[in-house]
XYZ file of C-alpha atoms in Angstrom:
679
model
C 43.099 -4.230 -38.426
C 44.370 -7.614 -39.640
C 47.345 -7.523 -42.099
C 49.680 -10.273 -43.290
C 53.045 -10.621 -41.625
C 54.979 -8.416 -44.026
C 52.377 -5.733 -44.647
C 52.910 -2.245 -43.281
C 50.555 -0.342 -40.941
C 49.291 2.909 -42.442
C 49.034 5.888 -40.067
C 48.389 9.361 -41.358
C 48.942 12.546 -39.392
C 49.324 15.173 -42.084
C 47.747 14.167 -45.421
C 50.160 16.466 -47.274
C 53.241 14.703 -45.931
C 53.259 10.937 -45.558
C 55.518 8.167 -46.799
C 55.814 4.410 -46.620
C 58.436 3.245 -44.157
C 60.483 0.073 -44.107
C 62.353 -1.577 -41.285
C 65.379 0.597 -42.002
C 63.225 3.707 -41.754
C 62.394 2.645 -38.237
C 66.062 3.108 -37.321
C 66.144 -0.011 -35.219
C 69.454 -0.966 -33.669
C 68.246 -4.552 -33.243
C 67.974 -7.460 -35.645
C 64.422 -8.174 -36.745
C 63.357 -11.661 -35.693
C 62.296 -13.964 -38.503
C 58.589 -14.387 -38.953
C 57.596 -11.012 -37.544
C 55.786 -8.267 -39.351
C 56.648 -4.597 -39.661
C 53.729 -2.239 -39.188
C 54.701 1.365 -39.555
C 53.873 4.243 -41.835
C 53.507 7.701 -40.384
C 54.764 11.235 -40.362
C 58.238 11.839 -38.983
C 57.155 13.765 -35.893
C 55.071 10.914 -34.489
C 57.497 8.053 -35.184
C 60.102 7.158 -32.568
C 63.640 7.293 -34.003
C 67.125 6.633 -32.794
C 68.539 9.684 -31.071
C 65.159 11.204 -30.243
C 65.412 13.235 -27.043
C 63.107 13.571 -24.024
C 63.476 15.549 -20.819
C 62.145 12.661 -18.673
C 61.511 8.969 -19.097
C 57.807 9.628 -18.410
C 57.713 11.983 -21.407
C 59.214 9.208 -23.545
C 56.575 6.779 -22.259
C 53.733 9.174 -23.100
C 55.111 9.719 -26.623
C 55.468 5.995 -27.304
C 52.000 5.351 -25.850
C 50.463 7.887 -28.250
C 52.313 6.257 -31.138
C 51.133 2.784 -30.072
C 47.507 3.889 -29.886
C 47.703 5.168 -33.456
C 49.162 1.863 -34.597
C 46.638 -0.346 -32.811
C 48.379 -1.664 -29.684
C 49.281 -0.504 -26.175
C 52.522 -0.576 -24.201
C 53.728 -1.333 -20.711
C 56.901 -0.603 -18.755
C 59.367 -3.478 -18.843
C 62.812 -3.902 -17.288
C 65.207 -1.161 -16.162
C 68.937 -0.831 -15.638
C 70.218 0.942 -12.540
C 68.217 2.148 -9.580
C 67.264 5.576 -8.318
C 69.526 6.712 -5.476
C 72.128 3.981 -6.083
C 75.348 4.817 -7.996
C 74.516 6.490 -11.290
C 70.875 5.909 -10.620
C 68.415 4.717 -13.271
C 70.257 4.612 -16.613
C 68.067 2.681 -19.047
C 64.386 1.808 -19.499
C 62.494 -0.539 -21.812
C 58.900 -0.068 -22.952
C 57.333 -3.071 -24.724
C 54.136 -4.041 -26.513
C 51.392 -5.144 -24.161
C 51.613 -8.617 -25.736
C 55.360 -9.015 -25.172
C 56.670 -11.933 -23.157
C 54.955 -15.195 -22.343
C 52.486 -16.211 -19.668
C 54.341 -17.351 -16.530
C 53.443 -20.809 -15.281
C 51.620 -20.637 -11.966
C 52.353 -23.105 -9.230
C 49.112 -24.702 -8.102
C 48.328 -24.734 -4.389
C 46.167 -27.534 -3.087
C 42.912 -26.407 -1.552
C 43.329 -22.911 -3.001
C 40.972 -21.849 -5.831
C 42.789 -20.818 -9.016
C 41.632 -18.099 -11.386
C 42.005 -19.569 -14.863
C 42.232 -16.327 -16.827
C 43.436 -16.313 -20.442
C 46.570 -14.252 -21.128
C 47.064 -11.979 -24.151
C 50.847 -12.348 -24.138
C 52.296 -13.990 -27.236
C 56.022 -13.094 -27.254
C 55.722 -9.917 -29.333
C 59.158 -8.295 -29.986
C 58.102 -4.646 -30.462
C 59.838 -2.309 -28.018
C 61.369 1.115 -27.347
C 64.596 1.553 -25.348
C 65.744 4.841 -23.854
C 69.002 5.665 -22.106
C 69.968 8.491 -19.773
C 72.589 10.849 -21.211
C 74.377 13.541 -19.204
C 76.011 16.350 -21.196
C 77.367 19.606 -19.773
C 75.618 18.940 -16.495
C 72.133 18.484 -18.033
C 70.318 15.174 -18.073
C 68.115 13.903 -20.887
C 66.786 10.613 -22.211
C 67.505 9.422 -25.766
C 66.031 6.629 -27.853
C 68.744 3.999 -28.332
C 66.605 1.125 -29.580
C 63.309 0.782 -31.384
C 61.507 -2.064 -33.174
C 57.950 -2.083 -34.390
C 57.589 -5.710 -35.457
C 54.452 -7.437 -34.169
C 53.596 -11.136 -34.427
C 49.889 -10.495 -33.857
C 47.079 -8.556 -35.481
C 46.829 -4.880 -34.640
C 43.550 -3.300 -33.678
C 41.334 -0.871 -35.524
C 40.942 2.629 -33.999
C 37.411 1.684 -32.917
C 38.830 -1.318 -31.064
C 42.091 -0.044 -29.607
C 40.311 2.347 -27.248
C 39.021 -0.670 -25.301
C 42.541 -1.733 -24.260
C 43.020 -1.181 -20.497
C 45.917 1.251 -21.067
C 43.637 3.701 -22.863
C 40.696 3.487 -20.498
C 40.750 5.957 -17.634
C 38.276 7.741 -15.369
C 39.206 11.317 -14.497
C 38.826 12.648 -10.965
C 35.888 14.771 -12.105
C 34.177 11.721 -13.624
C 34.851 9.698 -10.464
C 33.084 12.347 -8.391
C 30.201 12.343 -10.850
C 29.894 8.548 -10.718
C 29.950 8.587 -6.911
C 27.166 11.165 -6.892
C 25.108 9.089 -9.339
C 25.606 5.976 -7.192
C 24.034 7.746 -4.225
C 20.813 8.260 -6.183
C 20.444 4.518 -6.770
C 20.571 4.546 -10.585
C 22.153 1.630 -12.443
C 25.598 1.644 -14.059
C 23.975 1.610 -17.513
C 21.980 4.710 -16.596
C 25.154 6.402 -15.299
C 26.912 5.721 -18.619
C 24.016 7.081 -20.645
C 23.799 10.250 -18.539
C 27.525 10.926 -18.905
C 27.361 10.319 -22.657
C 24.615 12.913 -22.887
C 26.530 15.354 -20.657
C 29.733 14.998 -22.712
C 27.854 14.926 -26.061
C 29.519 11.684 -27.187
C 28.002 8.782 -29.045
C 26.961 5.714 -27.030
C 30.000 3.587 -26.221
C 32.573 6.341 -26.823
C 33.354 7.367 -23.257
C 37.018 6.846 -22.255
C 35.901 4.064 -19.926
C 33.515 1.116 -19.973
C 30.749 -0.193 -17.738
C 33.239 -2.676 -16.315
C 35.548 0.183 -15.291
C 32.676 1.915 -13.507
C 31.716 -1.287 -11.691
C 35.356 -1.797 -10.643
C 35.496 1.785 -9.387
C 32.337 1.341 -7.335
C 33.664 -1.962 -6.031
C 36.890 -0.245 -4.959
C 34.871 2.037 -2.705
C 33.749 -1.065 -0.840
C 37.244 -2.519 -0.372
C 38.264 -0.025 2.252
C 39.245 -1.108 5.740
C 35.986 -2.247 7.384
C 36.990 -0.511 10.598
C 37.505 2.784 8.775
C 34.193 2.223 6.994
C 32.380 1.835 10.286
C 33.939 4.999 11.682
C 33.010 6.943 8.542
C 29.470 5.577 8.735
C 29.016 6.721 12.329
C 30.529 10.097 11.472
C 28.042 10.451 8.633
C 25.153 9.709 10.997
C 26.497 12.211 13.520
C 26.869 14.821 10.773
C 23.230 14.348 9.744
C 22.229 14.549 13.410
C 24.007 17.904 13.756
C 22.172 19.257 10.714
C 18.820 17.801 11.786
C 18.418 17.216 15.546
C 15.276 15.150 14.845
C 17.300 12.535 12.944
C 17.709 9.490 15.199
C 20.167 6.609 15.152
C 21.298 3.870 17.517
C 24.211 1.438 17.229
C 26.020 -1.290 19.133
C 29.695 -2.288 19.152
C 31.050 -5.772 19.747
C 33.763 -6.772 22.223
C 36.412 -5.524 19.778
C 34.742 -2.108 19.430
C 33.625 -2.879 15.873
C 30.228 -1.888 14.531
C 27.730 -4.672 15.168
C 24.266 -3.190 14.525
C 22.965 0.212 13.508
C 19.426 1.556 13.033
C 18.243 5.003 11.989
C 15.167 7.032 11.089
C 14.626 10.495 9.626
C 12.543 13.336 11.049
C 9.919 13.067 8.282
C 9.657 9.298 8.900
C 9.076 9.724 12.635
C 6.490 12.388 11.895
C 4.654 10.161 9.393
C 4.707 7.204 11.794
C 2.723 9.226 14.341
C -0.425 8.805 12.223
C 0.404 6.064 9.708
C 2.343 3.677 11.942
C -0.668 1.510 12.746
C 0.309 -1.120 10.162
C 3.977 -1.636 9.256
C 5.846 -3.899 6.849
C 9.271 -4.942 8.159
C 11.057 -6.165 5.006
C 14.127 -8.231 5.915
C 14.621 -10.014 2.579
C 17.512 -7.818 1.374
C 21.239 -7.564 2.047
C 23.513 -4.566 1.648
C 26.179 -5.864 -0.720
C 28.681 -3.179 0.318
C 29.152 -4.863 3.702
C 27.275 -8.148 3.287
C 24.963 -7.300 6.182
C 21.252 -8.166 6.488
C 19.120 -5.080 5.898
C 15.741 -4.430 7.512
C 13.413 -1.696 6.255
C 10.258 -0.454 7.977
C 7.622 0.934 5.594
C 3.921 1.742 5.733
C 1.239 3.473 3.681
C -0.120 7.003 4.124
C -3.634 8.439 3.756
C -3.187 8.801 -0.009
C -2.261 5.143 -0.461
C 1.421 5.973 -1.036
C 4.256 4.001 0.642
C 6.063 5.888 3.406
C 9.455 5.069 4.917
C 9.790 4.639 8.683
C 13.309 3.367 9.351
C 16.301 1.175 8.465
C 18.513 -1.290 10.319
C 21.744 -3.116 9.453
C 22.605 -6.203 11.501
C 25.686 -8.388 11.636
C 23.729 -11.508 12.614
C 20.173 -12.724 12.091
C 19.469 -14.153 15.533
C 16.840 -13.437 18.185
C 19.172 -11.085 20.051
C 19.848 -8.953 16.950
C 16.203 -8.761 15.903
C 15.186 -7.860 19.449
C 17.695 -5.013 19.467
C 16.361 -3.780 16.101
C 12.770 -3.724 17.360
C 13.801 -1.948 20.565
C 15.674 0.699 18.574
C 12.711 1.220 16.248
C 10.138 1.655 19.001
C 12.608 3.950 20.761
C 12.686 6.199 17.689
C 8.884 6.267 17.747
C 8.585 7.301 21.421
C 7.758 3.761 22.518
C 4.780 3.407 20.161
C 4.547 -0.078 18.635
C 2.400 -0.722 15.533
C -0.972 -2.458 15.766
C 0.139 -4.917 13.084
C 3.577 -5.809 11.716
C 4.020 -7.841 8.523
C 7.275 -9.725 7.901
C 8.855 -12.585 6.003
C 8.703 -16.084 7.501
C 11.600 -15.978 9.981
C 11.372 -17.897 13.244
C 14.026 -15.785 15.027
C 12.232 -12.592 14.026
C 8.891 -14.045 15.130
C 10.317 -14.850 18.557
C 11.759 -11.336 18.844
C 8.422 -9.736 17.921
C 6.580 -11.873 20.471
C 9.019 -10.680 23.129
C 9.386 -6.996 22.209
C 5.912 -6.240 20.826
C 3.518 -8.512 22.736
C 0.463 -6.351 21.955
C 1.249 -6.180 18.218
C -0.347 -8.610 15.785
C 2.368 -10.379 13.803
C 1.410 -11.456 10.282
C 3.320 -12.766 7.286
C 3.570 -10.540 4.232
C 1.777 -12.515 1.543
C 3.880 -11.254 -1.377
C 7.053 -12.448 0.378
C 5.464 -15.876 0.857
C 4.135 -16.125 -2.706
C 7.523 -15.059 -4.096
C 8.940 -18.418 -2.968
C 6.244 -20.518 -4.643
C 8.079 -21.169 -7.947
C 11.061 -22.736 -6.150
C 8.766 -24.646 -3.788
C 6.099 -26.023 -6.103
C 7.101 -25.751 -9.776
C 8.947 -29.055 -9.821
C 6.362 -30.853 -7.673
C 3.294 -29.711 -9.643
C 4.656 -29.250 -13.158
C 1.890 -28.213 -15.568
C -0.631 -28.064 -12.715
C 1.287 -25.294 -10.923
C -0.838 -22.425 -12.304
C -4.070 -24.263 -11.454
C -2.840 -24.856 -7.922
C -1.796 -21.220 -7.535
C -5.250 -20.032 -8.629
C -6.849 -22.334 -6.035
C -4.456 -21.054 -3.366
C -5.488 -17.446 -4.034
C -9.173 -18.434 -3.896
C -8.661 -19.984 -0.462
C -6.538 -17.043 0.659
C -9.358 -14.536 -0.011
C -12.142 -16.510 1.697
C -13.954 -14.830 4.605
C -14.804 -17.869 6.698
C -12.239 -19.922 8.617
C -14.456 -22.984 8.258
C -14.564 -22.585 4.457
C -10.790 -22.175 4.376
C -10.170 -25.343 6.405
C -12.460 -27.432 4.196
C -11.074 -25.919 1.009
C -7.471 -26.493 2.075
C -8.142 -30.142 2.753
C -9.757 -30.564 -0.669
C -6.854 -28.738 -2.347
C -4.255 -31.011 -0.745
C -6.203 -34.091 -1.826
C -6.824 -32.803 -5.348
C -3.172 -31.982 -6.057
C -1.640 -34.863 -4.083
C 0.404 -32.670 -1.747
C 0.015 -34.718 1.448
C 3.757 -35.253 1.883
C 4.960 -31.867 0.608
C 6.835 -30.155 3.446
C 6.176 -26.643 2.118
C 2.424 -27.277 2.135
C 2.719 -28.588 5.683
C 4.658 -25.476 6.785
C 2.148 -23.163 5.095
C -0.750 -24.859 6.834
C 1.023 -24.760 10.204
C 1.470 -20.981 9.877
C -1.949 -20.283 8.264
C -3.049 -18.005 11.106
C -0.194 -15.635 10.166
C -0.958 -15.229 6.437
C -4.480 -16.427 5.589
C -7.054 -13.599 5.368
C -9.825 -15.564 7.130
C -7.579 -15.494 10.218
C -6.476 -11.876 9.780
C -9.692 -9.982 9.002
C -10.091 -8.789 12.576
C -6.710 -6.997 12.402
C -5.899 -3.715 10.636
C -3.551 -4.169 7.658
C -4.127 -0.866 5.771
C -4.544 -2.758 2.499
C -0.905 -3.860 2.435
C -1.857 -7.366 1.385
C -2.760 -6.079 -2.093
C -0.353 -6.920 -4.935
C -0.372 -3.319 -6.187
C 0.736 -2.084 -2.794
C 3.564 -4.634 -2.678
C 4.859 -3.485 -6.089
C 4.914 0.151 -4.961
C 6.781 -0.714 -1.757
C 9.301 -2.907 -3.576
C 9.908 -0.192 -6.183
C 10.658 2.269 -3.383
C 13.061 -0.123 -1.645
C 14.894 -0.977 -4.862
C 15.543 2.710 -5.477
C 18.326 2.816 -2.914
C 19.243 -0.890 -2.876
C 20.393 -0.657 -6.507
C 22.949 1.974 -5.494
C 26.526 0.700 -5.378
C 28.664 2.702 -2.998
C 30.343 2.749 0.383
C 28.635 1.937 3.656
C 29.316 5.472 4.889
C 27.202 6.870 2.081
C 24.326 4.411 2.392
C 22.499 6.402 5.063
C 22.775 9.418 2.747
C 21.490 7.379 -0.211
C 18.434 6.317 1.774
C 17.866 9.956 2.744
C 17.938 10.940 -0.942
C 15.436 8.189 -1.777
C 13.166 9.177 1.129
C 13.331 12.830 0.132
C 12.523 11.895 -3.459
C 9.578 9.808 -2.251
C 8.363 12.681 -0.044
C 8.435 15.042 -3.023
C 6.656 12.499 -5.215
C 4.050 12.043 -2.483
C 3.458 15.792 -2.334
C 2.925 15.791 -6.087
C 0.567 12.810 -5.985
C -1.338 14.434 -3.111
C -1.743 17.641 -5.094
C -2.874 15.745 -8.207
C -5.433 13.758 -6.207
C -6.779 16.887 -4.529
C -7.131 18.671 -7.869
C -9.224 15.854 -9.323
C -12.957 16.407 -9.449
C -14.693 13.927 -7.185
C -17.658 12.293 -8.849
C -20.538 11.453 -6.516
C -22.302 8.296 -7.680
C -25.135 7.726 -5.210
C -26.329 11.223 -4.333
C -26.561 10.136 -0.689
C -25.677 12.719 2.000
C -23.315 10.161 3.514
C -21.336 10.127 0.279
C -20.919 13.915 0.009
C -19.974 14.110 3.694
C -17.330 11.396 3.313
C -15.961 13.085 0.174
C -15.345 16.289 2.149
C -13.442 14.492 4.921
C -11.503 11.611 3.332
C -8.622 11.799 0.870
C -9.579 10.992 -2.738
C -7.800 7.625 -2.402
C -9.677 6.685 0.781
C -12.980 8.051 -0.508
C -12.725 5.899 -3.648
C -12.480 2.804 -1.437
C -15.495 3.820 0.645
C -17.439 4.848 -2.444
C -17.083 1.320 -3.858
C -18.887 0.015 -0.787
C -21.531 2.761 -0.944
C -22.390 1.845 -4.543
C -22.603 -1.861 -3.694
C -24.763 -1.159 -0.622
C -27.668 -0.247 -2.901
C -27.805 -3.889 -4.067
C -28.320 -5.252 -0.566
C -31.417 -5.743 1.559
C -31.437 -5.430 5.351
C -33.740 -7.282 7.759
C -34.072 -6.260 11.388
C -33.611 -9.122 13.832
C -33.885 -9.316 17.589
C -30.171 -8.823 18.116
C -29.263 -6.737 15.074
C -29.654 -6.797 11.295
C -29.221 -9.452 8.643
C -27.891 -8.026 5.362
C -27.620 -9.971 2.130
C -27.620 -9.424 -1.628
C -31.095 -8.829 -3.008
C -30.805 -11.863 -5.333
C -30.092 -14.312 -2.499
C -32.613 -15.959 -0.224
C -30.242 -17.201 2.451
C -26.897 -16.392 4.013
C -25.774 -12.824 4.577
C -23.827 -10.818 7.144
C -24.822 -9.920 10.695
C -24.708 -6.175 11.479
C -24.960 -4.722 15.002
C -25.933 -1.058 15.362
C -26.325 1.074 18.487
C -27.606 4.461 17.164
C -27.473 6.188 20.556
C -23.730 5.522 20.845
C -22.931 5.739 17.142
C -21.487 2.221 17.111
C -21.891 -0.218 14.221
C -20.086 -3.458 13.372
C -20.393 -6.207 10.771
C -19.441 -9.865 10.803
C -17.395 -9.400 7.593
C -14.966 -7.202 9.610
C -13.995 -5.017 6.644
C -13.687 -1.913 8.832
C -11.403 -3.665 11.309
C -9.274 -4.948 8.396
C -9.079 -1.847 6.164
C -10.522 1.144 8.026
C -13.475 1.471 5.607
C -17.084 0.625 6.455
C -18.485 -2.279 4.476
C -21.542 -2.340 2.190
C -23.514 -4.227 4.851
C -23.022 -1.605 7.570
C -23.616 1.228 5.090
C -26.915 -0.374 4.066
C -28.090 -0.485 7.673
C -27.065 3.154 8.256
C -28.903 4.212 5.110
C -32.145 2.448 6.033
C -31.824 3.910 9.543
C -31.934 7.494 8.185
C -28.292 8.176 8.998
C -27.071 11.040 6.785
C -23.502 11.352 8.034
C -21.002 8.661 8.947
C -20.041 8.703 12.640
C -16.620 10.298 13.162
C -15.127 7.092 14.546
C -15.710 5.441 11.134
C -13.772 8.162 9.324
C -10.329 7.347 10.821
C -7.757 10.099 11.098
C -5.262 8.037 9.089
C -7.557 8.224 6.000
C -8.527 11.899 6.331
C -7.344 14.928 4.375
C -4.380 15.754 6.563
C -0.680 15.955 5.775
C 2.096 14.569 7.922
C 2.874 18.101 9.110
C -0.516 18.094 10.842
C 0.712 15.223 13.011
C 3.252 17.564 14.589
C 0.425 19.781 15.813
C -1.582 16.738 16.804
C 1.305 15.246 18.756
C 2.615 18.359 20.528
C -0.656 19.318 22.187
C -3.069 17.753 24.597
C -5.610 15.287 23.231
C -8.535 17.681 23.673
C -6.795 20.361 21.616
C -6.073 17.839 18.848
C -9.682 16.761 18.792
C -10.821 20.393 18.519
C -8.471 21.021 15.584
C -9.772 17.885 13.922
C -13.384 18.939 14.542
C -12.663 22.403 13.120
C -11.141 20.836 10.032
C -14.285 18.786 9.508
C -16.429 21.936 9.899
C -14.382 23.810 7.327
C -14.559 20.878 4.897
C -18.322 20.797 5.289
C -18.488 24.598 4.923
C -16.627 24.483 1.604
C -18.740 21.592 0.360
C -22.048 23.258 1.228
C -21.027 26.749 0.067
C -20.017 25.608 -3.403
C -23.537 24.419 -4.230
C -24.829 27.869 -5.204
C -23.641 31.406 -5.850
C -25.727 32.783 -2.986
C -24.286 30.309 -0.483
C -20.745 31.073 -1.632
C -21.213 34.834 -1.196
C -22.592 34.423 2.343
C -19.801 32.020 3.318
C -17.089 34.315 1.918
C -18.492 37.379 3.718
C -19.007 35.670 7.085
C -15.683 33.819 6.961
C -13.821 37.088 6.313
C -15.462 38.634 9.380
C -14.665 35.567 11.486
C -11.059 35.505 10.284
C -10.587 39.163 11.254
C -11.849 38.427 14.770
C -9.561 35.413 15.092
C -6.494 37.435 14.095
C -7.240 39.865 16.912
C -6.786 37.075 19.461
C -3.321 36.292 20.972
C -1.396 33.372 19.473
C -0.682 30.200 21.451
C 2.635 28.403 21.842
C 2.185 26.721 18.458
C 4.856 27.701 15.959
C 3.949 29.645 12.842
C 5.098 26.711 10.740
C 2.679 24.345 12.487
C -0.211 26.800 12.136
C 0.464 27.431 8.456
C 0.594 23.687 7.863
C -2.862 23.255 9.363
C -4.174 26.226 7.358
C -2.937 24.650 4.139
C -4.836 21.485 4.977
C -8.046 23.498 5.280
């Protein structure tokens, strides 16, 4: 509210009883300074007056604060007379307008950054003075001075609530905010949820987004040593609740936390089958402690990202990365991945070469491409998009020779001979270019869609703003949420009707064994195989598109051993047979794909099956897998007619009764029921 200097502030409490007050009505014992404005009109019981009594000085403060809020300003405690415990103790207190006084002049220190914040103080003279009175042995506080003259505009009710004095977060709301922060939602989302919970209009909570951010930041300003202790206690607490939770840490010479890595039971279980290709994302930092964060993720048989582990490091050197890799493989019973994809980091590369010598190290293409705008936008200008399109064309080539020739032409065409980023990319081409990587299994994690899914998962807990001690819990919440979402996606995929497009026995057999996601990838190749012709040669088969007269792919097939391979190396790269190999199998009267070309990692199994697979001898696991294939085939064949279904139901019931008569093995009921659900 903006009034002229002499205009009065109107405040109504009881509409039936209000009056206009002057300076005299305010009962001030002080002279009113020239040039100030009186702003006061209210009911008697909410206006401070000389002689007003309070049991404590805090009660007087609360009363004056309520009055100030109605008028459009806030107050703060000012000077006192006397001191508790000395003589007569505290005898007088002053409460003043929040804009009283003037901004003190700061002495500048050389070499020390100064915060140049604007001050709201303007010398306002409004105040309330209270004095301690002792009568007949009882103590009370009385108003002995009051002035309500302001030399500044007063605020509207919709504005005054934003003053710091009237913004507060209750203990209950603090607990709620801390809980929300663990889930990884943003501050804006927290505010909206609490508005809905409290049934208030947007923007009308007793605190602002800035207050919430300050609260979350305060959680991070604890003693780092205490934070580390709390973090380790949290890990130990999780370990006590779940013995399969694993964590490792190191302390420095001063017994302070240096590195810590951890993995959850479900992650270790998933890694058993899906840990063949792993992305180790080290491009993030945990802002709570300013430590580099490494996250191991992969993809399961339904094409959904799965979490394997986390690590926080103090330093990003070879020693730290080596420790992280050792801890990770330790969690996974010494099993290293076939392929690991990372960002371009020379220290990490050296650590991988030393700790995982049998693992193929490749660069994650989406991490590389993410740096292109800063590398090439300025150098290429309007030609940047054309260059990027040419880069992707070269990236997807199959032949190394074609890539080398194309790269040379691209550098010449865009004049990038002296560009250091182009030189570095070319020097590391064997780590990111598909022509060099097609002989290595990557589980499709070079696809842009896969990168978006993985990044979305990672951001779920990185966006959380809370203490280090709670971070391991936040990740657990995100992993649990992802596990539940995966279960739902798995169920939805399994409920979908699979459409057979070729009518080939190979297709129906694959549909009964592979997950819908994996089958869709193989089915694409089966459909394309019909457009290819195969020619038997002395040392194999030549397969090419029926419209072409030259070129093609070389396929080698040994029917007696059930071995087939193609020069395009799609199976080695993705785990799915290519159109060329499928064409040769089809012309060779092969009606079922050999088991070795239906990898376990793409089959209809859940991660719980891996527990059974891991805890028993290899021959037992193979028998369970074979039985699962038989049951899948049984269901597929039985559903083709009513007669078949009746026979299968009758005979299976008899067989099941006989099986239940047999003694159970050492497998737990939980493991057995998990396998049964997969059937």
